[in-house]
PDB file of C-alpha atoms in Angstrom:
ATOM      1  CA  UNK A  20     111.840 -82.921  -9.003  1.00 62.00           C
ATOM      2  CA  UNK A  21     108.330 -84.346  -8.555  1.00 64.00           C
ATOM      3  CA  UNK A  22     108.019 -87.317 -10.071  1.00 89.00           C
ATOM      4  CA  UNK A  23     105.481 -90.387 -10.804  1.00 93.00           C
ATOM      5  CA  UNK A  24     107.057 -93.901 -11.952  1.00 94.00           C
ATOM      6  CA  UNK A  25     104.513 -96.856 -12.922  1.00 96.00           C
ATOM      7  CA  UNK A  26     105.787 -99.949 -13.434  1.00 96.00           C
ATOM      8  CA  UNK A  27     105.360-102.542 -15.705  1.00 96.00           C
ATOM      9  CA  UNK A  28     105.849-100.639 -18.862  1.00 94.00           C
ATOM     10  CA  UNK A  29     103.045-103.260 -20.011  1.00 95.00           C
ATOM     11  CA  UNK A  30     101.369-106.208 -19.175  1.00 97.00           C
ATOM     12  CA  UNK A  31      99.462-109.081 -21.184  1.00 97.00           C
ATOM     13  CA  UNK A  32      97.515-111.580 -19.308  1.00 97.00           C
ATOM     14  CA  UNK A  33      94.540-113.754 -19.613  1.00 97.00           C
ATOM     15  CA  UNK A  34      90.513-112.966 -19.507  1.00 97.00           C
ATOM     16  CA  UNK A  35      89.595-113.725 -15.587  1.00 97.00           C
ATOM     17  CA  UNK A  36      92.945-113.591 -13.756  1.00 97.00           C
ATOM     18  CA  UNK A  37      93.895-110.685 -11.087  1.00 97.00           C
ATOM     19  CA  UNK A  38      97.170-108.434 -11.875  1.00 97.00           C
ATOM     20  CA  UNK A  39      98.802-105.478  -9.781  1.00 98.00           C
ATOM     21  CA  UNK A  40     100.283-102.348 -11.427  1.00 98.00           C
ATOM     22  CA  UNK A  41     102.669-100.273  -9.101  1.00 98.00           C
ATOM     23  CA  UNK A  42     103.084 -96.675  -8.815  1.00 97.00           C
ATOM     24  CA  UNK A  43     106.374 -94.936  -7.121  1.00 96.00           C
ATOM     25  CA  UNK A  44     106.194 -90.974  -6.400  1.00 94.00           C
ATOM     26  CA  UNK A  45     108.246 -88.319  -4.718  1.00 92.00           C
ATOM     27  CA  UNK A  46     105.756 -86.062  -4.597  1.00 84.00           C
ATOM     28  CA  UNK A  47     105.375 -84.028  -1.482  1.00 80.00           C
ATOM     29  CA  UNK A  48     103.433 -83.419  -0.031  1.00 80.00           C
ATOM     30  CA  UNK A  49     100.796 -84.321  -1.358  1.00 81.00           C
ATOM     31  CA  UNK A  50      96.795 -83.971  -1.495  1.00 81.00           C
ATOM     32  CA  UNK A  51      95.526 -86.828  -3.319  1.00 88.00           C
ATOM     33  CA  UNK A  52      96.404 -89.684  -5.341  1.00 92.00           C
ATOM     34  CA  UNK A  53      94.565 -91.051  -8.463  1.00 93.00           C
ATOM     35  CA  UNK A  54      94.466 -94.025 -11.322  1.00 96.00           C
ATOM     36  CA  UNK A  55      93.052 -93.323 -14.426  1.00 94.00           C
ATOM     37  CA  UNK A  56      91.711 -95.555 -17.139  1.00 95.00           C
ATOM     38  CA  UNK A  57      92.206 -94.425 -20.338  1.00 92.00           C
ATOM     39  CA  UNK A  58      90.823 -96.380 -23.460  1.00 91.00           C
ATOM     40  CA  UNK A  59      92.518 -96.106 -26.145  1.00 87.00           C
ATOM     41  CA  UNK A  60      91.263 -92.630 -27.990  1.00 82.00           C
ATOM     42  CA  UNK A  61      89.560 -91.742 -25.290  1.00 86.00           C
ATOM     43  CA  UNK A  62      90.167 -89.096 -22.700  1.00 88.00           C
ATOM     44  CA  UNK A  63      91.246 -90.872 -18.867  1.00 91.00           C
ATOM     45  CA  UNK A  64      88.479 -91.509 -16.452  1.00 92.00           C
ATOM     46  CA  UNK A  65      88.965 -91.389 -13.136  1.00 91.00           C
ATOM     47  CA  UNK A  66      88.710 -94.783 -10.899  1.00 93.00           C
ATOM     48  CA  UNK A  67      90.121 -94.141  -7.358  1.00 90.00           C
ATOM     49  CA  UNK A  68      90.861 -90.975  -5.738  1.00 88.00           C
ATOM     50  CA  UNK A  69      93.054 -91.369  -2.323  1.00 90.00           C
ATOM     51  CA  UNK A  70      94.219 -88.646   0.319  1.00 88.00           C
ATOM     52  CA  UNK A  71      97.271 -89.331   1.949  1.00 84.00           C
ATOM     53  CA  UNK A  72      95.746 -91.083   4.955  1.00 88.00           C
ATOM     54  CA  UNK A  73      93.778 -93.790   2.845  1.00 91.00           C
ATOM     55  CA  UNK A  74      95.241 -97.065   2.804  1.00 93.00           C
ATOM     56  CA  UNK A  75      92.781 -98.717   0.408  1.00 95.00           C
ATOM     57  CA  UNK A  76      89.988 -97.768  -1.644  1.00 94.00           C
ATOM     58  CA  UNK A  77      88.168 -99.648  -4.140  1.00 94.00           C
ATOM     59  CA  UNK A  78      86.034 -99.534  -6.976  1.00 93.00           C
ATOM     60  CA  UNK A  79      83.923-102.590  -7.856  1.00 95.00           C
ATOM     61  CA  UNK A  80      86.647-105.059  -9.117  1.00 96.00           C
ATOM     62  CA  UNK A  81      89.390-102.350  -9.071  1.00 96.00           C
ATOM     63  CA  UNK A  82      91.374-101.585  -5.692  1.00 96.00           C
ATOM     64  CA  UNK A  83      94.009 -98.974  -5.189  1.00 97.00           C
ATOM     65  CA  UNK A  84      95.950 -99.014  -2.368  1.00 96.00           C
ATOM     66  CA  UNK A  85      98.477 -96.274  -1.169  1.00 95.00           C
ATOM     67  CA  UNK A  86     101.347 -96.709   1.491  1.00 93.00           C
ATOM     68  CA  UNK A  87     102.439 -92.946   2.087  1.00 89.00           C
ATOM     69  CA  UNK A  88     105.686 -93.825   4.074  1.00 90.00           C
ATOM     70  CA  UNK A  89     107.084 -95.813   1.042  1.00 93.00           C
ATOM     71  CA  UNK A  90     105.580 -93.310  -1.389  1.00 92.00           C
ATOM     72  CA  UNK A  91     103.858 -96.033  -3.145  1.00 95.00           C
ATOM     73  CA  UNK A  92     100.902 -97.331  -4.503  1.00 97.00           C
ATOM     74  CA  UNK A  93      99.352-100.017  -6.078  1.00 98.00           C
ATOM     75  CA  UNK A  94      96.005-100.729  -8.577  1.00 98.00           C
ATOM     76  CA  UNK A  95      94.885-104.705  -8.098  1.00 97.00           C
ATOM     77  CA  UNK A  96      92.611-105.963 -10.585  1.00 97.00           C
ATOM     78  CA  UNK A  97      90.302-108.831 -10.083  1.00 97.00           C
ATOM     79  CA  UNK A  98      88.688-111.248 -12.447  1.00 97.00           C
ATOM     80  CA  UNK A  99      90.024-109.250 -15.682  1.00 97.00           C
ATOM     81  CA  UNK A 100      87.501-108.933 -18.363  1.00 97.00           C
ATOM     82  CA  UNK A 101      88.109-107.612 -22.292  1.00 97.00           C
ATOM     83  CA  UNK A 102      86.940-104.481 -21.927  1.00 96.00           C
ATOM     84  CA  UNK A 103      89.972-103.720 -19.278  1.00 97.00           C
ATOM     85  CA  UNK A 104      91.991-103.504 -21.874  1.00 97.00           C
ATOM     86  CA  UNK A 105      93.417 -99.908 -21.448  1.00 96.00           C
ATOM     87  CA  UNK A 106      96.136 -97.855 -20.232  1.00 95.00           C
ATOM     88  CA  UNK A 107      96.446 -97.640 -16.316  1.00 97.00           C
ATOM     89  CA  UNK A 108      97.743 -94.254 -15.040  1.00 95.00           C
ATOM     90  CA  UNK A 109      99.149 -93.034 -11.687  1.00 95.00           C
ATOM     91  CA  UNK A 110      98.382 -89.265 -10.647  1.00 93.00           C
ATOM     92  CA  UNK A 111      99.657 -87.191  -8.003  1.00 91.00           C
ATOM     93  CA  UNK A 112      98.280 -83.710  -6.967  1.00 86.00           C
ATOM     94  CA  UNK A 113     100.892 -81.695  -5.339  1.00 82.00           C
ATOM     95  CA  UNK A 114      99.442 -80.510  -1.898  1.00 76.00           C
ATOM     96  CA  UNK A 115      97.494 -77.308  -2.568  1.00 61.00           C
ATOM     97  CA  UNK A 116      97.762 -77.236  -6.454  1.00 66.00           C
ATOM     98  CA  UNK A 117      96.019 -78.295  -9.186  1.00 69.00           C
ATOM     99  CA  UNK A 118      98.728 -78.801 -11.462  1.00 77.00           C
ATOM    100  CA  UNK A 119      98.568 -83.092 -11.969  1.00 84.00           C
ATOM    101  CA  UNK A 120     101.893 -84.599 -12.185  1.00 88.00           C
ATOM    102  CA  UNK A 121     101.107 -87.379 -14.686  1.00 90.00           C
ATOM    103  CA  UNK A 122     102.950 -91.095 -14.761  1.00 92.00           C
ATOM    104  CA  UNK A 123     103.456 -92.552 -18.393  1.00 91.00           C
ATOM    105  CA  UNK A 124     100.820 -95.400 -17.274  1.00 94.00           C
ATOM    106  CA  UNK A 125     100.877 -99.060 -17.674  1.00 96.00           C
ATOM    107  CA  UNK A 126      99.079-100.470 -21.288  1.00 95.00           C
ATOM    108  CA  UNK A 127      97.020-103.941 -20.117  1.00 97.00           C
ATOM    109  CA  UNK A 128      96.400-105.620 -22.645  1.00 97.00           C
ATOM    110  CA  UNK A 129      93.645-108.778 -21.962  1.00 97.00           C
ATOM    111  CA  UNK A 130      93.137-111.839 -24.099  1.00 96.00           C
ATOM    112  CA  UNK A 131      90.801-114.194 -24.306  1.00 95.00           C
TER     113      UNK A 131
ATOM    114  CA  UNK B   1      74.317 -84.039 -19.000  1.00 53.00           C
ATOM    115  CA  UNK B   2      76.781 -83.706 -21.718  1.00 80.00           C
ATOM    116  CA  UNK B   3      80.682 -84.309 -21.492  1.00 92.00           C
ATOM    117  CA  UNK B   4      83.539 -82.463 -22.802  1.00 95.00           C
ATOM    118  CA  UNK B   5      83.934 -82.257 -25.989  1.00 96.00           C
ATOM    119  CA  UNK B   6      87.052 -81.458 -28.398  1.00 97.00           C
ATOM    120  CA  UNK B   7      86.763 -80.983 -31.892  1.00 96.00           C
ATOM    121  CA  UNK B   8      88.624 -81.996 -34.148  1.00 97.00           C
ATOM    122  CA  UNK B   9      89.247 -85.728 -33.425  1.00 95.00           C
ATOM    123  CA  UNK B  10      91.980 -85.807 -35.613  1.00 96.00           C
ATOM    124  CA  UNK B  11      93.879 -83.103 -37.431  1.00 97.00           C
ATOM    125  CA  UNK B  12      96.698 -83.474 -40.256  1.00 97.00           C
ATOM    126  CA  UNK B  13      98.504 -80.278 -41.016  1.00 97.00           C
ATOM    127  CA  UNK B  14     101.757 -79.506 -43.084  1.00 97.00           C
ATOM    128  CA  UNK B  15     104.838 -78.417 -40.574  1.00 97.00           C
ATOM    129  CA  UNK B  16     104.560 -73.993 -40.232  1.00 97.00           C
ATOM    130  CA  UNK B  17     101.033 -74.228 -40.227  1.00 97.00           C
ATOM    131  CA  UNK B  18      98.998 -72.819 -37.782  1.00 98.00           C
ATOM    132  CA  UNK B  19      95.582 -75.108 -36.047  1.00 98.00           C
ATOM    133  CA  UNK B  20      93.301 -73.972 -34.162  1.00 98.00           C
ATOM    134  CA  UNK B  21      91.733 -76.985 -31.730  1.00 98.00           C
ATOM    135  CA  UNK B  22      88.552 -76.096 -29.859  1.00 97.00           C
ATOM    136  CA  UNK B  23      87.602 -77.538 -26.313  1.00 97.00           C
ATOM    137  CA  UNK B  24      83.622 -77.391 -24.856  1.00 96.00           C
ATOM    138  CA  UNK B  25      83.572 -77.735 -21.243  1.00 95.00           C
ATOM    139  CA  UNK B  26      80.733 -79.177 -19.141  1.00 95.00           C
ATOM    140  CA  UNK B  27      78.409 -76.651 -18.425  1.00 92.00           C
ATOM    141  CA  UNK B  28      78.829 -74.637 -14.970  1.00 90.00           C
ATOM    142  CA  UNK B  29      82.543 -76.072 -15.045  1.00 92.00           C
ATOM    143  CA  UNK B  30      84.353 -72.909 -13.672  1.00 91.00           C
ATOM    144  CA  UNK B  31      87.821 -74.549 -14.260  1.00 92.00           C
ATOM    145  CA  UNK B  32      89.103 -75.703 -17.654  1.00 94.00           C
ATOM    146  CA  UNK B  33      92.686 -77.184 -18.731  1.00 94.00           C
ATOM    147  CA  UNK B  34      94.615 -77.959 -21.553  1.00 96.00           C
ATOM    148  CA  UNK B  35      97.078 -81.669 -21.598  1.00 95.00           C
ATOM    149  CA  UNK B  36      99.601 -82.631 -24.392  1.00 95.00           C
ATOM    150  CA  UNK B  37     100.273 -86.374 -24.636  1.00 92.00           C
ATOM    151  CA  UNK B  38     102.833 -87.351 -26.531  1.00 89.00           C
ATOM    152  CA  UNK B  39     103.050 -90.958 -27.449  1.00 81.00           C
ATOM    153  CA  UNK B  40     104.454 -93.334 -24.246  1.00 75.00           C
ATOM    154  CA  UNK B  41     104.504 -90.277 -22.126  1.00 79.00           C
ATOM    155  CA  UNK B  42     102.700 -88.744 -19.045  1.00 82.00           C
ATOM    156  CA  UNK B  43      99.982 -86.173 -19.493  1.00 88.00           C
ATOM    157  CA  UNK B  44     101.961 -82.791 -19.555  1.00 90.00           C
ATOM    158  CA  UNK B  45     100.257 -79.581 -18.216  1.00 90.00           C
ATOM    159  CA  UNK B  46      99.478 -76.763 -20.735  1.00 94.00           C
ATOM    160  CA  UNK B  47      97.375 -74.115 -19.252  1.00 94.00           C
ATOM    161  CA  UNK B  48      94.925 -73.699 -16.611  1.00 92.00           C
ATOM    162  CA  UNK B  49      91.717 -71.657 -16.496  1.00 92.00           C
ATOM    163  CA  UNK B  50      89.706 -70.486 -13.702  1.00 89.00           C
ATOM    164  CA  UNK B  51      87.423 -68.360 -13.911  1.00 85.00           C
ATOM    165  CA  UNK B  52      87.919 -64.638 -14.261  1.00 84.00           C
ATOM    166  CA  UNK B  53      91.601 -64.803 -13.083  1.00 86.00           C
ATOM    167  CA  UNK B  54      94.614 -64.536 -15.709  1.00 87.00           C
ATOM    168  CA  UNK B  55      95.107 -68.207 -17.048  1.00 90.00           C
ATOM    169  CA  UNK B  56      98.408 -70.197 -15.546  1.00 90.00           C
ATOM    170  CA  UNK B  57     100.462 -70.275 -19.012  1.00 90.00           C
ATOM    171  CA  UNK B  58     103.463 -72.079 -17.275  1.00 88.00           C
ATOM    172  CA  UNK B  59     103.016 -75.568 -19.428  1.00 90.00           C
ATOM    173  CA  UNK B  60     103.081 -73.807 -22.401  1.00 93.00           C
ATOM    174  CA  UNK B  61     105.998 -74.980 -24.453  1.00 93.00           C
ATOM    175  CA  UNK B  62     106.821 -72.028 -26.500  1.00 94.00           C
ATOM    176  CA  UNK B  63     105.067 -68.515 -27.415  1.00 95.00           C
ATOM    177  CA  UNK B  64     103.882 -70.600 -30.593  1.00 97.00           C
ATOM    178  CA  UNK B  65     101.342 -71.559 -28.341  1.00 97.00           C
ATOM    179  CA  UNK B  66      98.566 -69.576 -27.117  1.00 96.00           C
ATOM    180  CA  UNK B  67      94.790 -70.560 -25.679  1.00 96.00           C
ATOM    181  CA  UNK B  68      92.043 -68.370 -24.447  1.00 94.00           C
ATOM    182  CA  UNK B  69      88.814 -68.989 -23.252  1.00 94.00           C
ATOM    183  CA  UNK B  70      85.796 -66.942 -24.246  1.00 85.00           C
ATOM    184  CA  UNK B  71      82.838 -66.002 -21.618  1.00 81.00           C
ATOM    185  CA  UNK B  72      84.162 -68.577 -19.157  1.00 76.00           C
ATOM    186  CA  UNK B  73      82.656 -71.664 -21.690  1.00 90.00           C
ATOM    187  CA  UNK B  74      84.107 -72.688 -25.125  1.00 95.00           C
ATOM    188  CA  UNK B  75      88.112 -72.620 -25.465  1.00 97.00           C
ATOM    189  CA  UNK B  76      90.644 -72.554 -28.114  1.00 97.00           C
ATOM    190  CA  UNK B  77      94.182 -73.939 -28.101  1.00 98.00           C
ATOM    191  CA  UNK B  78      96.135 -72.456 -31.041  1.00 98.00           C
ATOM    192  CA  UNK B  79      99.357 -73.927 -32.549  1.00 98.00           C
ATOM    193  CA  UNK B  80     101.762 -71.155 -34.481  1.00 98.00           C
ATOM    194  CA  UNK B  81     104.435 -72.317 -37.248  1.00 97.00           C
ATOM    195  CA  UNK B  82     103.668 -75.915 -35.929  1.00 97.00           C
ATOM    196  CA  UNK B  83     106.556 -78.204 -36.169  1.00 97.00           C
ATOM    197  CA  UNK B  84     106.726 -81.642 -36.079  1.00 96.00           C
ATOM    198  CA  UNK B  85     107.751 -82.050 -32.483  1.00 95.00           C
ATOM    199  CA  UNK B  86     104.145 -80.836 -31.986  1.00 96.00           C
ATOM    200  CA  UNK B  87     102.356 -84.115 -33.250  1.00 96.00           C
ATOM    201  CA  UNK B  88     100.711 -85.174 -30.216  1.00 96.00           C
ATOM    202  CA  UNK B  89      96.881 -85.905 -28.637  1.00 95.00           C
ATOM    203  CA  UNK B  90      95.799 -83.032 -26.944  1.00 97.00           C
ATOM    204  CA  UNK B  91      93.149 -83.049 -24.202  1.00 96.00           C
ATOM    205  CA  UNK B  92      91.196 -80.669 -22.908  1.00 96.00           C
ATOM    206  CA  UNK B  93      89.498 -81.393 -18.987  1.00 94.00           C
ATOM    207  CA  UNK B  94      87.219 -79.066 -17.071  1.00 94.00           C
ATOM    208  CA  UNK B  95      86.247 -79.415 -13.423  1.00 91.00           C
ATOM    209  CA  UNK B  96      84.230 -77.149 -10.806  1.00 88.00           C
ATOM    210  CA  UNK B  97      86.932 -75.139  -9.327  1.00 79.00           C
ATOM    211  CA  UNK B  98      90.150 -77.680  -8.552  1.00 71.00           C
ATOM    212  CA  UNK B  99      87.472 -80.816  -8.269  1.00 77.00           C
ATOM    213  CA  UNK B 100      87.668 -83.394  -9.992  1.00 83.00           C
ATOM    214  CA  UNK B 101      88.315 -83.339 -13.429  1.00 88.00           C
ATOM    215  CA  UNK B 102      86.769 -84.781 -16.446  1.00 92.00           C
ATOM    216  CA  UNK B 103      88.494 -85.312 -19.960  1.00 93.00           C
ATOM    217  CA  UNK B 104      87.557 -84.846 -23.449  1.00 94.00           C
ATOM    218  CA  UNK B 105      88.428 -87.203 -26.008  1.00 93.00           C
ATOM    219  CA  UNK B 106      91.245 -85.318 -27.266  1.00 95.00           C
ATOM    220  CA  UNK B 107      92.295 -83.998 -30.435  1.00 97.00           C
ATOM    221  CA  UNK B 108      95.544 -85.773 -32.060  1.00 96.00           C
ATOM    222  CA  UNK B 109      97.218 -83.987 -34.050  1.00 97.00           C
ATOM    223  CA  UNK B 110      99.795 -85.400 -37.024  1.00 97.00           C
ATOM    224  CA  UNK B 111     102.058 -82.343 -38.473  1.00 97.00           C
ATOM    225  CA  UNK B 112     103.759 -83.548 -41.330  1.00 96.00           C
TER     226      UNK B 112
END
């Protein structure tokens, strides 16, 4: 069964230090991976978008990184701010489909 | 230009009623999709739209539910009988063809 793991369940650290969520998948193949920010009532939002030979790809102080043979990933964040406060999730698209497959996400929570 | 929009934002209905929740695309979107997120979980896959061709209805969880989408824009995501296993955000993306796609806020439903 395809599946998408993130790990921690959730995380609480302090305004301007760096943290790493992790993302395990058995997905295969697969097309593309993704991390999503999603504030809280908000639809997610879309911050990296990898194909299976990417090894890194980032997006201002957000950097995703994917390791294919392992089947994981990672989402590094530097120099946290308030407003990154959100919950942190981990797609997989299934090679040739559009169907998502969806981890539960990590909830970082950022205080000052 | 505009985003996708879902209306309502929230919804509070007694259990065995039915609720009608209505999803606006981005314009020229060819592809549109319906996501239930239950609270701590993954997004989970409802239906699919694209296009002219017959919608994938494989997420559905039940025949209580039923969506269509009328002249390729607006669609409508309609909860039979709902019970209370059916409280739950649900979002509605859209996306040209299998591109990228781009979330609503969501509607979150209570049943009570």
């Amino acid at each position: 069964k395809n599946q998408v793991e993130q790990s921690p369940q959730s995380l609480i650290i302090l305004e301007g230090k760096n943290c790493t969520l992790q993302c395990n998948y058995t997905v295969s193949p697969f097309s593309n991976l993704r991390w999503y920010k999603q504030d809280t009532g908000r639809g997610p939002v879309s911050l990296t978008i990898m194909t299976f030979s990417e090894n890194t790809k980032s997006n201002g102080r957000y950097t995703a990184t994917l390791d294919a043979d392992t089947k994981q990933s990672s989402l590094h964040i530097t120099a946290s701010q308030l407003s990154d406060s959100a919950s942190y999730i981990c797609v997989v698209i299934p090679d040739s489909n559009y169907q998502l497959i969806w981890g539960a996400g990590t909830k970082l929570i950022i205080k000052p | 230009g505009a985003g996708v929009s879902q209306s309502p934002s929230n919804k509070v209905t007694e259990k065995g009623k039915d609720v009608e929740l209505r999803c606006d695309p981005i314009s020229g979107h060819t592809a549109l999709y319906w996501y239930r997120q239950s609270l701590g979980q993954g997004l989970e896959f409802l239906i699919y739209f694209q296009g002219n061709s017959a919608p994938d209805k494989s997420g559905l969880p039940s025949d209580r539910f039923s969506a269509e989408r009328t002249g390729g824009s607006v669609s409508t995501l309609t909860i039979q009988r709902t019970q209370q296993e059916d409280s739950a955000v649900y979002l509605c993306a859209s996306s040209f063809s299998s591109g990228e796609q781009y979330f609503g806020p969501g509607t979150r439903l209570t049943v009570t």
